[in-house]
Short mmCIF file of C-alpha atoms in Angstrom, two decimals:
data_model
loop_
_atom_site.label_atom_id
_atom_site.label_comp_id
_atom_site.label_asym_id
_atom_site.label_seq_id
_atom_site.Cartn_x
_atom_site.Cartn_y
_atom_site.Cartn_z
CA UNK Z 1 -137.45 37.39 -35.21
CA UNK Z 2 -134.77 39.56 -33.60
CA UNK Z 3 -132.58 42.07 -35.45
CA UNK Z 4 -129.73 39.63 -35.90
CA UNK Z 5 -131.99 36.91 -37.29
CA UNK Z 6 -133.45 39.42 -39.72
CA UNK Z 7 -129.94 40.34 -40.82
CA UNK Z 8 -129.05 36.70 -41.44
CA UNK Z 9 -132.21 36.06 -43.46
CA UNK Z 10 -131.49 39.22 -45.46
CA UNK Z 11 -127.93 38.04 -46.07
CA UNK Z 12 -129.16 34.71 -47.43
CA UNK Z 13 -131.70 36.56 -49.59
CA UNK Z 14 -128.83 38.72 -50.85
CA UNK Z 15 -126.92 35.57 -51.74
CA UNK Z 16 -130.00 34.29 -53.55
CA UNK Z 17 -130.22 37.51 -55.58
CA UNK Z 18 -126.53 37.64 -56.37
CA UNK Z 19 -126.57 34.00 -57.47
CA UNK Z 20 -129.17 34.89 -60.10
CA UNK Z 21 -126.70 37.46 -61.44
CA UNK Z 22 -123.75 35.03 -61.48
CA UNK Z 23 -124.01 32.82 -64.58
CA UNK Z 24 -120.87 30.78 -63.94
CA UNK Z 25 -122.23 29.62 -60.57
CA UNK Z 26 -125.54 28.63 -62.11
CA UNK Z 27 -123.55 26.57 -64.61
CA UNK Z 28 -121.42 24.97 -61.87
CA UNK Z 29 -124.52 24.20 -59.80
CA UNK Z 30 -126.76 22.94 -62.58
CA UNK Z 31 -126.83 19.41 -61.10
CA UNK Z 32 -127.23 20.60 -57.51
CA UNK Z 33 -130.78 20.26 -56.21
CA UNK Z 34 -130.58 19.80 -52.46
CA UNK Z 35 -131.56 21.41 -49.18
CA UNK Z 36 -128.68 22.61 -47.00
CA UNK Z 37 -128.99 23.39 -43.32
CA UNK Z 38 -127.01 26.34 -42.04
CA UNK Z 39 -127.13 26.40 -38.24
CA UNK Z 40 -125.94 29.57 -36.54
CA UNK Z 41 -125.76 29.61 -32.74
CA UNK Z 42 -128.38 26.88 -32.76
CA UNK Z 43 -130.77 28.74 -35.09
CA UNK Z 44 -131.64 26.80 -38.22
CA UNK Z 45 -131.82 28.14 -41.76
CA UNK Z 46 -132.76 25.89 -44.66
CA UNK Z 47 -131.46 26.86 -48.10
CA UNK Z 48 -133.14 24.88 -50.84
CA UNK Z 49 -131.32 24.71 -54.18
CA UNK Z 50 -132.91 23.68 -57.45
CA UNK Z 51 -130.57 23.19 -60.43
CA UNK Z 52 -128.14 25.80 -59.18
CA UNK Z 53 -130.73 28.35 -58.04
CA UNK Z 54 -131.76 29.05 -54.46
CA UNK Z 55 -135.52 28.61 -54.50
CA UNK Z 56 -136.22 29.14 -50.82
CA UNK Z 57 -134.66 30.38 -47.60
CA UNK Z 58 -136.64 29.18 -44.58
CA UNK Z 59 -135.87 29.74 -40.93
CA UNK Z 60 -136.29 26.80 -38.56
CA UNK Z 61 -136.65 25.17 -36.23
CA UNK Z 62 -137.98 22.28 -38.22
CA UNK Z 63 -138.02 18.58 -37.50
CA UNK Z 64 -139.58 17.67 -40.80
CA UNK Z 65 -137.26 19.34 -43.31
CA UNK Z 66 -134.81 16.83 -44.78
CA UNK Z 67 -131.39 18.20 -45.63
CA UNK Z 68 -128.38 16.78 -47.51
CA UNK Z 69 -125.60 18.35 -45.45
CA UNK Z 70 -125.30 20.93 -42.72
CA UNK Z 71 -122.84 23.66 -41.80
CA UNK Z 72 -123.05 24.55 -38.12
CA UNK Z 73 -121.22 27.61 -36.88
CA UNK Z 74 -121.66 30.74 -34.77
CA UNK Z 75 -122.62 34.31 -35.66
CA UNK Z 76 -119.24 35.86 -34.91
CA UNK Z 77 -117.42 33.27 -37.01
CA UNK Z 78 -119.79 33.81 -39.92
CA UNK Z 79 -119.37 37.59 -39.67
CA UNK Z 80 -115.61 37.09 -39.91
CA UNK Z 81 -116.05 34.63 -42.79
CA UNK Z 82 -117.93 37.31 -44.72
CA UNK Z 83 -115.22 39.95 -44.34
CA UNK Z 84 -113.27 40.81 -47.49
CA UNK Z 85 -110.07 39.38 -46.07
CA UNK Z 86 -110.94 37.09 -43.19
CA UNK Z 87 -108.45 36.16 -40.51
CA UNK Z 88 -106.72 32.78 -40.92
CA UNK Z 89 -109.18 29.98 -40.29
CA UNK Z 90 -112.21 32.17 -40.95
CA UNK Z 91 -111.43 32.32 -44.68
CA UNK Z 92 -113.00 28.98 -45.62
CA UNK Z 93 -115.71 26.64 -44.32
CA UNK Z 94 -113.10 23.95 -43.74
CA UNK Z 95 -111.06 26.57 -41.91
CA UNK Z 96 -113.98 27.09 -39.52
CA UNK Z 97 -114.00 23.34 -38.91
CA UNK Z 98 -110.24 23.24 -38.42
CA UNK Z 99 -110.25 26.02 -35.78
CA UNK Z 100 -113.23 24.53 -33.97
CA UNK Z 101 -115.73 27.18 -35.02
CA UNK Z 102 -117.70 25.05 -37.43
CA UNK Z 103 -118.97 21.53 -38.03
CA UNK Z 104 -120.08 19.86 -41.23
CA UNK Z 105 -122.57 17.01 -40.95
CA UNK Z 106 -124.57 14.81 -43.27
CA UNK Z 107 -123.64 13.74 -46.78
CA UNK Z 108 -120.17 15.29 -46.92
CA UNK Z 109 -119.46 13.65 -50.28
CA UNK Z 110 -122.38 15.61 -51.75
CA UNK Z 111 -120.75 18.76 -50.43
CA UNK Z 112 -117.33 17.78 -51.80
CA UNK Z 113 -118.75 17.02 -55.25
CA UNK Z 114 -120.24 20.51 -55.28
CA UNK Z 115 -117.60 22.17 -53.15
CA UNK Z 116 -116.53 24.97 -55.46
CA UNK Z 117 -120.17 25.86 -56.13
CA UNK Z 118 -121.19 25.84 -52.48
CA UNK Z 119 -118.19 27.79 -51.23
CA UNK Z 120 -118.55 30.44 -53.90
CA UNK Z 121 -122.29 30.73 -53.26
CA UNK Z 122 -121.68 31.24 -49.55
CA UNK Z 123 -118.94 33.73 -50.44
CA UNK Z 124 -121.40 35.86 -52.42
CA UNK Z 125 -122.15 37.71 -49.19
CA UNK Z 126 -118.49 38.49 -48.66
CA UNK Z 127 -117.58 42.18 -48.49
CA UNK Z 128 -116.37 43.31 -51.89
CA UNK Z 129 -112.71 43.16 -52.81
CA UNK Z 130 -110.92 41.03 -55.31
CA UNK Z 131 -111.29 37.94 -53.21
CA UNK Z 132 -112.55 34.54 -54.25
CA UNK Z 133 -114.63 32.31 -52.03
CA UNK N 1 -93.53 39.74 -77.13
CA UNK N 2 -91.35 38.32 -74.43
CA UNK N 3 -89.63 34.99 -74.27
CA UNK N 4 -88.97 33.76 -70.75
CA UNK N 5 -85.52 32.52 -69.69
CA UNK N 6 -86.94 29.19 -68.45
CA UNK N 7 -85.86 26.19 -70.53
CA UNK N 8 -87.46 22.75 -70.35
CA UNK N 9 -85.83 19.42 -71.23
CA UNK N 10 -86.16 15.73 -70.41
CA UNK N 11 -83.81 13.36 -68.63
CA UNK N 12 -84.31 9.59 -68.41
CA UNK N 13 -83.28 8.03 -65.11
CA UNK N 14 -83.77 4.64 -63.50
CA UNK N 15 -86.32 4.54 -60.69
CA UNK N 16 -87.56 1.34 -59.05
CA UNK N 17 -85.62 -0.64 -61.63
CA UNK N 18 -87.26 0.91 -64.67
CA UNK N 19 -86.53 3.94 -66.86
CA UNK N 20 -88.52 7.11 -66.21
CA UNK N 21 -88.54 10.09 -68.52
CA UNK N 22 -88.52 13.15 -66.29
CA UNK N 23 -89.39 16.65 -67.42
CA UNK N 24 -87.34 19.41 -65.82
CA UNK N 25 -87.08 23.15 -66.19
CA UNK N 26 -84.25 25.42 -65.23
CA UNK N 27 -83.20 29.04 -65.22
CA UNK N 28 -80.13 30.88 -63.97
CA UNK N 29 -76.55 30.00 -63.12
CA UNK N 30 -74.45 29.44 -60.05
CA UNK N 31 -75.54 27.58 -56.96
CA UNK N 32 -77.97 24.79 -57.95
CA UNK N 33 -81.34 24.83 -56.18
CA UNK N 34 -83.70 21.89 -56.76
CA UNK N 35 -87.34 22.97 -56.42
CA UNK N 36 -90.02 20.38 -55.57
CA UNK N 37 -93.68 20.95 -56.36
CA UNK N 38 -96.58 20.13 -54.04
CA UNK N 39 -98.96 17.19 -54.24
CA UNK N 40 -101.26 17.21 -57.26
CA UNK N 41 -99.30 19.88 -59.14
CA UNK N 42 -96.13 20.38 -61.21
CA UNK N 43 -93.15 22.62 -61.96
CA UNK N 44 -95.33 25.54 -63.02
CA UNK N 45 -95.66 26.44 -59.35
CA UNK N 46 -92.06 27.71 -59.48
CA UNK N 47 -92.23 29.76 -62.67
CA UNK N 48 -92.34 33.14 -60.99
CA UNK N 49 -89.10 32.60 -59.09
CA UNK N 50 -87.47 31.06 -62.16
CA UNK N 51 -88.31 34.24 -64.06
CA UNK N 52 -86.82 36.44 -61.32
CA UNK N 53 -83.55 37.79 -62.75
CA UNK N 54 -82.17 38.89 -59.40
CA UNK N 55 -82.56 35.41 -57.98
CA UNK N 56 -81.27 33.57 -61.05
CA UNK N 57 -78.15 35.75 -61.31
CA UNK N 58 -76.48 33.55 -58.72
CA UNK N 59 -78.88 30.62 -58.38
CA UNK N 60 -79.57 27.90 -60.93
CA UNK N 61 -83.17 26.98 -60.16
CA UNK N 62 -84.16 23.53 -61.36
CA UNK N 63 -87.67 22.14 -61.00
CA UNK N 64 -88.87 18.77 -62.23
CA UNK N 65 -92.21 17.04 -62.58
CA UNK N 66 -92.48 13.93 -60.49
CA UNK N 67 -93.49 10.83 -62.48
CA UNK N 68 -97.31 10.89 -63.03
CA UNK N 69 -97.23 14.72 -62.78
CA UNK N 70 -97.09 17.48 -65.37
CA UNK N 71 -95.08 16.36 -68.40
CA UNK N 72 -93.44 13.34 -66.74
CA UNK N 73 -95.35 10.28 -67.87
CA UNK N 74 -96.39 7.55 -65.48
CA UNK N 75 -94.36 4.32 -65.69
CA UNK N 76 -95.11 1.70 -68.31
CA UNK N 77 -98.07 -0.38 -67.18
CA UNK N 78 -99.59 2.45 -65.16
CA UNK N 79 -103.03 1.56 -66.48
CA UNK N 80 -103.25 -1.36 -64.07
CA UNK N 81 -101.37 0.23 -61.18
CA UNK N 82 -102.68 2.09 -58.17
CA UNK N 83 -100.49 5.16 -57.71
CA UNK N 84 -99.44 5.49 -54.08
CA UNK N 85 -96.34 7.58 -53.47
CA UNK N 86 -94.01 6.30 -50.76
CA UNK N 87 -91.18 7.96 -48.90
CA UNK N 88 -88.75 5.45 -50.41
CA UNK N 89 -89.85 6.00 -54.02
CA UNK N 90 -89.91 9.78 -53.53
CA UNK N 91 -86.35 9.79 -52.16
CA UNK N 92 -85.13 7.49 -54.92
CA UNK N 93 -86.67 9.77 -57.55
CA UNK N 94 -85.04 12.93 -56.21
CA UNK N 95 -81.63 11.32 -55.85
CA UNK N 96 -81.88 9.82 -59.35
CA UNK N 97 -82.69 13.22 -60.86
CA UNK N 98 -79.80 14.90 -59.02
CA UNK N 99 -77.41 12.21 -60.25
CA UNK N 100 -78.90 12.29 -63.73
CA UNK N 101 -78.34 16.04 -63.97
CA UNK N 102 -74.86 15.75 -62.45
CA UNK N 103 -75.55 18.23 -59.65
CA UNK N 104 -73.06 18.71 -56.84
CA UNK N 105 -74.87 19.07 -53.52
CA UNK N 106 -77.70 21.38 -54.52
CA UNK N 107 -79.88 23.28 -52.10
CA UNK N 108 -83.22 21.47 -51.85
CA UNK N 109 -86.34 23.65 -51.72
CA UNK N 110 -89.63 21.79 -51.45
CA UNK N 111 -93.20 22.80 -50.70
CA UNK N 112 -95.82 20.75 -48.85
CA UNK N 113 -95.04 17.11 -49.62
CA UNK N 114 -91.85 18.50 -51.18
CA UNK N 115 -91.05 20.12 -47.86
CA UNK N 116 -91.78 16.91 -46.01
CA UNK N 117 -89.41 14.92 -48.23
CA UNK N 118 -86.80 17.68 -47.92
CA UNK N 119 -86.76 17.06 -44.17
CA UNK N 120 -86.57 13.29 -44.75
CA UNK N 121 -83.55 13.85 -46.99
CA UNK N 122 -82.01 16.19 -44.40
CA UNK N 123 -82.19 13.26 -41.99
CA UNK N 124 -81.30 10.38 -44.31
CA UNK N 125 -79.09 11.76 -47.12
CA UNK N 126 -77.61 15.09 -45.99
CA UNK N 127 -74.34 14.41 -47.82
CA UNK N 128 -76.15 14.83 -51.13
CA UNK N 129 -77.23 18.42 -50.40
CA UNK N 130 -75.84 21.71 -49.10
CA UNK N 131 -79.01 22.91 -47.34
CA UNK N 132 -82.78 22.58 -47.10
CA UNK N 133 -85.60 25.07 -47.52
CA UNK N 134 -88.75 23.34 -46.29
CA UNK N 135 -91.87 25.29 -47.23
CA UNK N 136 -95.25 24.49 -45.64
CA UNK N 137 -93.46 21.52 -44.15
CA UNK N 138 -94.08 19.64 -40.96
CA UNK N 139 -93.39 16.36 -39.24
CA UNK N 140 -96.71 14.66 -39.99
CA UNK N 141 -100.26 15.57 -40.96
CA UNK N 142 -103.08 13.08 -40.69
CA UNK N 143 -105.84 13.74 -43.24
CA UNK N 144 -108.77 15.90 -42.14
CA UNK N 145 -110.55 14.65 -45.28
CA UNK N 146 -111.04 11.29 -46.98
CA UNK N 147 -108.36 10.95 -49.65
CA UNK N 148 -110.60 8.53 -51.56
CA UNK N 149 -112.89 11.44 -52.40
CA UNK N 150 -110.36 12.46 -55.03
CA UNK N 151 -110.42 9.37 -57.19
CA UNK N 152 -113.82 7.99 -58.02
CA UNK N 153 -115.74 7.23 -61.20
CA UNK N 154 -118.72 9.48 -60.52
CA UNK N 155 -116.96 12.81 -60.00
CA UNK N 156 -113.98 14.78 -61.25
CA UNK N 157 -111.12 14.34 -58.79
CA UNK N 158 -109.24 17.34 -60.11
CA UNK N 159 -112.14 19.71 -59.66
CA UNK N 160 -112.88 18.39 -56.18
CA UNK N 161 -109.21 18.54 -55.24
CA UNK N 162 -108.94 22.13 -56.43
CA UNK N 163 -112.05 23.09 -54.47
CA UNK N 164 -110.61 21.49 -51.35
CA UNK N 165 -107.12 23.00 -51.58
CA UNK N 166 -108.57 26.46 -52.22
CA UNK N 167 -109.10 26.39 -48.45
CA UNK N 168 -105.33 26.65 -48.15
CA UNK N 169 -104.93 29.77 -50.30
CA UNK N 170 -104.70 33.15 -48.62
CA UNK N 171 -107.35 35.80 -49.33
CA UNK N 172 -104.40 38.11 -50.00
CA UNK N 173 -103.44 36.04 -53.07
CA UNK N 174 -104.15 37.82 -56.36
CA UNK N 175 -107.19 36.23 -58.01
CA UNK N 176 -105.28 35.39 -61.19
CA UNK N 177 -102.60 33.45 -59.33
CA UNK N 178 -105.16 31.79 -57.06
CA UNK N 179 -106.84 30.36 -60.15
CA UNK N 180 -103.57 29.50 -61.92
CA UNK N 181 -102.62 27.56 -58.81
CA UNK N 182 -105.96 25.74 -58.73
CA UNK N 183 -105.80 24.96 -62.45
CA UNK N 184 -102.84 22.65 -61.87
CA UNK N 185 -104.93 20.60 -59.44
CA UNK N 186 -107.81 20.53 -61.90
CA UNK N 187 -105.40 19.13 -64.52
CA UNK N 188 -103.90 16.47 -62.27
CA UNK N 189 -104.22 12.91 -63.61
CA UNK N 190 -106.81 10.54 -62.15
CA UNK N 191 -105.75 9.27 -58.74
CA UNK N 192 -102.51 11.25 -58.65
CA UNK N 193 -103.52 13.75 -55.96
CA UNK N 194 -104.91 10.86 -53.91
CA UNK N 195 -101.64 8.94 -54.32
CA UNK N 196 -99.60 11.95 -53.22
CA UNK N 197 -101.86 12.48 -50.22
CA UNK N 198 -101.36 8.86 -49.26
CA UNK N 199 -97.66 9.65 -48.74
CA UNK N 200 -98.42 12.95 -47.04
CA UNK N 201 -101.09 11.78 -44.62
CA UNK N 202 -100.08 8.20 -43.77
CA UNK N 203 -96.29 8.07 -43.38
CA UNK N 204 -95.20 9.43 -40.00
CA UNK N 205 -91.65 8.06 -40.15
CA UNK N 206 -90.14 11.55 -40.13
CA UNK N 207 -91.06 12.31 -36.52
CA UNK N 208 -88.30 10.27 -34.80
CA UNK N 209 -85.77 11.35 -37.44
CA UNK N 210 -86.09 15.10 -36.88
CA UNK N 211 -83.71 15.30 -33.87
CA UNK N 212 -81.02 13.49 -35.90
CA UNK N 213 -80.80 16.26 -38.51
CA UNK N 214 -77.45 18.03 -38.26
CA UNK N 215 -78.04 21.65 -39.21
CA UNK N 216 -74.34 22.43 -38.61
CA UNK N 217 -73.66 20.31 -41.68
CA UNK N 218 -76.70 21.33 -43.70
CA UNK N 219 -78.87 24.26 -42.60
CA UNK N 220 -82.64 23.80 -42.45
CA UNK N 221 -84.98 26.76 -42.84
CA UNK N 222 -88.74 26.24 -42.58
CA UNK N 223 -91.25 28.71 -44.03
CA UNK N 224 -94.99 28.58 -43.31
CA UNK N 225 -98.03 30.64 -44.28
CA UNK N 226 -100.59 31.70 -41.69
CA UNK N 227 -103.46 30.74 -44.02
CA UNK N 228 -102.22 27.18 -44.42
CA UNK N 229 -104.83 24.88 -42.87
CA UNK N 230 -102.92 21.73 -43.80
CA UNK N 231 -99.57 22.66 -42.31
CA UNK N 232 -100.36 25.38 -39.81
CA UNK N 233 -97.78 27.71 -38.24
CA UNK N 234 -98.15 25.64 -35.07
CA UNK N 235 -97.30 22.46 -37.01
CA UNK N 236 -94.24 24.11 -38.58
CA UNK N 237 -93.13 25.56 -35.24
CA UNK N 238 -93.38 22.15 -33.56
CA UNK N 239 -91.33 20.67 -36.40
CA UNK N 240 -88.66 23.40 -36.27
CA UNK N 241 -88.31 22.94 -32.52
CA UNK N 242 -87.63 19.24 -33.00
CA UNK N 243 -84.68 19.97 -35.32
CA UNK N 244 -81.73 21.41 -33.38
CA UNK N 245 -80.64 24.63 -35.08
CA UNK N 246 -83.49 24.85 -37.57
CA UNK N 247 -84.91 28.31 -38.28
CA UNK N 248 -88.50 29.32 -39.03
CA UNK N 249 -90.28 32.18 -40.78
CA UNK N 250 -94.04 32.72 -40.64
CA UNK N 251 -95.70 34.53 -43.54
CA UNK N 252 -98.79 36.32 -42.23
CA UNK N 253 -100.51 36.85 -45.57
CA UNK N 254 -99.75 33.61 -47.41
CA UNK N 255 -101.11 30.10 -47.62
CA UNK N 256 -100.01 26.60 -48.60
CA UNK N 257 -98.74 27.39 -52.14
CA UNK N 258 -96.83 30.63 -51.55
CA UNK N 259 -94.52 30.61 -54.59
CA UNK N 260 -97.53 30.01 -56.81
CA UNK N 261 -100.48 31.74 -55.14
CA UNK N 262 -98.72 35.00 -54.26
CA UNK N 263 -95.28 35.27 -55.87
CA UNK N 264 -94.59 38.84 -54.77
CA UNK N 265 -95.53 38.11 -51.18
CA UNK N 266 -93.35 35.00 -51.12
CA UNK N 267 -90.28 36.45 -52.80
CA UNK N 268 -88.66 38.13 -49.75
CA UNK N 269 -89.10 34.99 -47.68
CA UNK N 270 -87.45 32.87 -50.37
CA UNK N 271 -84.59 35.34 -50.73
CA UNK N 272 -84.13 35.26 -46.96
CA UNK N 273 -84.07 31.47 -47.07
CA UNK N 274 -81.48 31.40 -49.87
CA UNK N 275 -79.28 33.73 -47.83
CA UNK N 276 -79.28 31.18 -45.02
CA UNK N 277 -77.95 28.47 -47.35
CA UNK N 278 -74.21 27.94 -48.13
CA UNK N 279 -73.19 29.99 -51.15
CA UNK N 280 -71.46 27.08 -52.85
CA UNK N 281 -71.54 23.37 -52.20
CA UNK N 282 -67.86 23.59 -51.27
CA UNK N 283 -68.79 25.82 -48.33
CA UNK N 284 -71.09 23.17 -46.92
CA UNK N 285 -69.26 21.57 -44.04
#
């Protein structure tokens, strides 16, 4: 695992920890028990949610891990997404899609039904300022 | 304690051959300015400007809830109807409200679908207005989402709609106003946001009409936020270029709901837009 991959895994672990300290997200995600694939520059990361908690963060590649939906992007885009005030387009996962820096695959309706939860969970790694996901 | 200068009343007008009770708010005196809310929302989006004493000293801001929105009830028999807004019904509604309130050629300021219909009216009924402020407005936007997501029995359309449109709010927006803006979408009636989006994402009839707009008769000023994913600055620029004489301002730190998500950031752009409009209807050529 190179330094960047370690940083990404640590960021997802940080999200996992912060989620445990964010009661309103646990409430919003109480019906969400799915595995989500985050693909960054072709590297796979599987985030498994159980009733609003992240129970595992596993690096791929894996051909046997089923996932509900996937967000595919690149490292630079994700770094910008996690800034306190991202540039236009990098401020939202659908922004990444719109500017051609992200793709969402799989059961998109599952994502949309849990959209506020998922976006705010991903935003937990955002640099601190008074900024919502 | 403070009581705001905004007053709210109801006017009943005929739309599509049937009476509709329309809720409207107003503040100020002088030049009338009709303010149109976005899809899935209501007049509350305009409350900051309506509470702005400097603006209302010489501008009578009037905002109304479209039928099915806010405090304007849906038509009788709505329980068996599928709400799908059309350009024709939208135009008829706005003209009926203007006539019902006895307004003489107001300025029309509309955001998002309100901006789209403002440009339609600039092309089709310019004699009814003195100028147009089209905010987050463009010629046409096909959906980058499935509008049917927002009206289904197994999920809350308002909550999903709010989560989707949050993508269009700038990270510079104060958190309190971000959430006040989203609350309106969360409150939207079942199927209403979907029905508004049907108009916004399926009717492309404005495109060939843009070059026919006569800005010498009625000025057109377009305002767009850089964080708007739905109507991007490129979309607004393309639209402005297609209207001879139209002007454009880009707001670097705002999104798709500027008057609501970030009132302070939007204010100077709205003041600039008002300055581009004729002072009185009589001055309109």
